[in-house]
Each structure stands twice: as C-alpha cells, then as structure tokens.
Amino acid sequence: MEFNELLEFVTVENKRLSAKYNVEPGHGVLARTVKLGEEVGELCAEILAHQSLQRTEKLEKSSNDTLSEELADVLITTLLVAGSLNVDVKTALRKKMEKINARYH
Ligand SMILES: [Mg+2]
C-alpha cells in the first residue's frame, strides 16, 4: 500500500466521522485525541497478551491478527488527529526523520 492511499483513506474517514457525530470538519480533535488514548490502551493490552502477561481469558482472545489490528488502529487514529489539526503529515515525518538521522552523524 502506498502512503498516499492511507492519507486519502484518513481524509475520507475524517469526513465520515464528522458527519456521523455531527462535528464540523476540523473540530473533532478532542474526541479523536481521546480515541487515540483508547486505541493506545488496546494496543498495550495486545502487547501484554503477546508477552503472555494477561489473564487466560484475554490471552485466548489475542492473536497476531488482533495485535496487528490494534497497531493499525493507533496509526489511523494518529493520522485522524493530525488531519483534525491540519498537520501536513508528510512534512512532519520528513522533518522528524531528518532529525533522527542527524543523531547518527
Ligand atoms: Mg482498537
């Protein structure tokens, strides 16, 4: 999958969520940030299960698929937050990657 395909999906999803929850485009940042916290919690639960650090009931519901799904939720929700804040994700990532690379020179 190309990164642009993901960004286009997020743009469409941002519009669908705004319509579904009756939020003006660009004004859902608080709800989406709280949702990001929820998704990070779900990813943490999957990582605990992956490391066999959960109760048996939770271990039985966990798999590599559910771990991957929660990781995807975090990525998509992060991009939804960025979209709500009109952050240019490509530029932000490029600058951050340059900064990280500079640590090794
Ligand atoms: Mg989730």
mmCIF file of C-alpha atoms and ligand atoms in Angstrom:
data_model
loop_
_atom_site.group_PDB
_atom_site.id
_atom_site.type_symbol
_atom_site.label_atom_id
_atom_site.label_comp_id
_atom_site.label_asym_id
_atom_site.label_seq_id
_atom_site.Cartn_x
_atom_site.Cartn_y
_atom_site.Cartn_z
ATOM 1 C CA MET A 1 0.000 0.000 0.000
ATOM 2 C CA GLU A 2 1.179 3.499 -0.822
ATOM 3 C CA PHE A 3 1.287 6.159 1.905
ATOM 4 C CA ASN A 4 -0.935 8.420 -0.205
ATOM 5 C CA GLU A 5 -3.632 5.719 -0.219
ATOM 6 C CA LEU A 6 -3.578 5.724 3.593
ATOM 7 C CA LEU A 7 -3.756 9.541 3.724
ATOM 8 C CA GLU A 8 -6.699 9.545 1.298
ATOM 9 C CA PHE A 9 -8.483 6.919 3.423
ATOM 10 C CA VAL A 10 -7.942 9.051 6.535
ATOM 11 C CA THR A 11 -9.301 12.157 4.779
ATOM 12 C CA VAL A 12 -12.454 10.243 3.811
ATOM 13 C CA GLU A 13 -12.768 8.706 7.293
ATOM 14 C CA ASN A 14 -12.379 12.146 8.911
ATOM 15 C CA LYS A 15 -15.333 13.382 6.816
ATOM 16 C CA ARG A 16 -17.427 10.278 7.624
ATOM 17 C CA LEU A 17 -16.752 10.613 11.366
ATOM 18 C CA SER A 18 -17.545 14.335 11.298
ATOM 19 C CA ALA A 19 -20.881 13.598 9.595
ATOM 20 C CA LYS A 20 -21.708 10.618 11.837
ATOM 21 C CA TYR A 21 -21.050 12.515 15.067
ATOM 22 C CA ASN A 22 -22.291 15.851 13.733
ATOM 23 C CA VAL A 23 -18.914 17.548 14.129
ATOM 24 C CA GLU A 24 -17.751 20.292 11.818
ATOM 25 C CA PRO A 25 -14.681 19.141 9.858
ATOM 26 C CA GLY A 26 -11.585 20.115 11.811
ATOM 27 C CA HIS A 27 -13.381 20.386 15.151
ATOM 28 C CA GLY A 28 -13.191 16.781 16.266
ATOM 29 C CA VAL A 29 -9.651 16.973 17.563
ATOM 30 C CA LEU A 30 -10.531 16.487 21.239
ATOM 31 C CA ALA A 31 -12.695 13.423 20.573
ATOM 32 C CA ARG A 32 -10.079 11.962 18.236
ATOM 33 C CA THR A 33 -7.288 12.559 20.732
ATOM 34 C CA VAL A 34 -9.276 10.784 23.461
ATOM 35 C CA LYS A 35 -9.951 7.980 20.969
ATOM 36 C CA LEU A 36 -6.202 7.752 20.336
ATOM 37 C CA GLY A 37 -5.699 7.192 24.057
ATOM 38 C CA GLU A 38 -8.266 4.393 23.939
ATOM 39 C CA GLU A 39 -6.569 2.786 20.943
ATOM 40 C CA VAL A 40 -3.123 3.006 22.591
ATOM 41 C CA GLY A 41 -4.642 1.240 25.619
ATOM 42 C CA GLU A 42 -5.994 -1.522 23.382
ATOM 43 C CA LEU A 43 -2.577 -1.892 21.742
ATOM 44 C CA CYS A 44 -0.952 -2.096 25.192
ATOM 45 C CA ALA A 45 -3.388 -4.878 26.150
ATOM 46 C CA GLU A 46 -2.479 -6.790 22.984
ATOM 47 C CA ILE A 47 1.245 -6.367 23.681
ATOM 48 C CA LEU A 48 0.752 -7.662 27.226
ATOM 49 C CA ALA A 49 -1.069 -10.678 25.769
ATOM 50 C CA HIS A 50 1.653 -11.141 23.151
ATOM 51 C CA GLN A 51 4.146 -11.314 26.020
ATOM 52 C CA SER A 52 1.840 -13.738 27.928
ATOM 53 C CA LEU A 53 1.328 -11.137 30.663
ATOM 54 C CA GLN A 54 -2.507 -11.150 30.564
ATOM 55 C CA ARG A 55 -5.190 -13.229 32.241
ATOM 56 C CA THR A 56 -6.062 -16.503 30.482
ATOM 57 C CA GLU A 57 -9.393 -15.118 29.186
ATOM 58 C CA LYS A 58 -7.609 -12.240 27.472
ATOM 59 C CA LEU A 59 -4.838 -14.476 26.169
ATOM 60 C CA GLU A 60 -7.433 -16.656 24.441
ATOM 61 C CA LYS A 61 -8.892 -13.654 22.567
ATOM 62 C CA SER A 62 -5.497 -12.368 21.469
ATOM 63 C CA SER A 63 -3.609 -13.277 18.316
ATOM 64 C CA ASN A 64 -1.112 -11.807 15.876
ATOM 65 C CA ASP A 65 -4.141 -10.565 13.908
ATOM 66 C CA THR A 66 -5.628 -8.669 16.863
ATOM 67 C CA LEU A 67 -2.191 -7.211 17.677
ATOM 68 C CA SER A 68 -1.795 -6.026 14.071
ATOM 69 C CA GLU A 69 -5.335 -4.635 14.075
ATOM 70 C CA GLU A 70 -4.712 -2.556 17.199
ATOM 71 C CA LEU A 71 -1.418 -1.278 15.797
ATOM 72 C CA ALA A 72 -3.302 -0.198 12.658
ATOM 73 C CA ASP A 73 -5.954 1.485 14.838
ATOM 74 C CA VAL A 74 -3.243 3.559 16.544
ATOM 75 C CA LEU A 75 -1.699 4.574 13.221
ATOM 76 C CA ILE A 76 -5.031 5.512 11.636
ATOM 77 C CA THR A 77 -6.276 7.346 14.722
ATOM 78 C CA THR A 78 -2.978 9.255 14.931
ATOM 79 C CA LEU A 79 -3.471 10.332 11.329
ATOM 80 C CA LEU A 80 -7.065 11.328 12.131
ATOM 81 C CA VAL A 81 -5.760 13.585 14.905
ATOM 82 C CA ALA A 82 -3.198 15.062 12.505
ATOM 83 C CA GLY A 83 -5.968 15.672 9.960
ATOM 84 C CA SER A 84 -8.099 17.410 12.582
ATOM 85 C CA LEU A 85 -5.174 19.724 13.319
ATOM 86 C CA ASN A 86 -4.346 20.287 9.635
ATOM 87 C CA VAL A 87 -0.877 18.902 10.206
ATOM 88 C CA ASP A 88 0.972 18.085 6.986
ATOM 89 C CA VAL A 89 1.954 14.560 7.976
ATOM 90 C CA LYS A 90 4.412 14.028 5.132
ATOM 91 C CA THR A 91 6.312 17.208 6.015
ATOM 92 C CA ALA A 92 6.211 16.414 9.735
ATOM 93 C CA LEU A 93 7.538 12.908 9.138
ATOM 94 C CA ARG A 94 10.227 14.094 6.732
ATOM 95 C CA LYS A 95 11.478 16.692 9.250
ATOM 96 C CA LYS A 96 11.416 14.150 12.073
ATOM 97 C CA MET A 97 13.266 11.552 10.027
ATOM 98 C CA GLU A 98 15.954 14.123 9.187
ATOM 99 C CA LYS A 99 16.243 14.969 12.879
ATOM 100 C CA ILE A 100 16.561 11.314 13.846
ATOM 101 C CA ASN A 101 19.085 10.638 11.078
ATOM 102 C CA ALA A 102 21.149 13.634 12.216
ATOM 103 C CA ARG A 103 21.647 11.928 15.601
ATOM 104 C CA TYR A 104 23.849 9.373 13.886
ATOM 105 C CA HIS A 105 26.138 11.759 12.010
HETATM 106 MG MG MG B 1 -8.900 -0.739 18.556
#
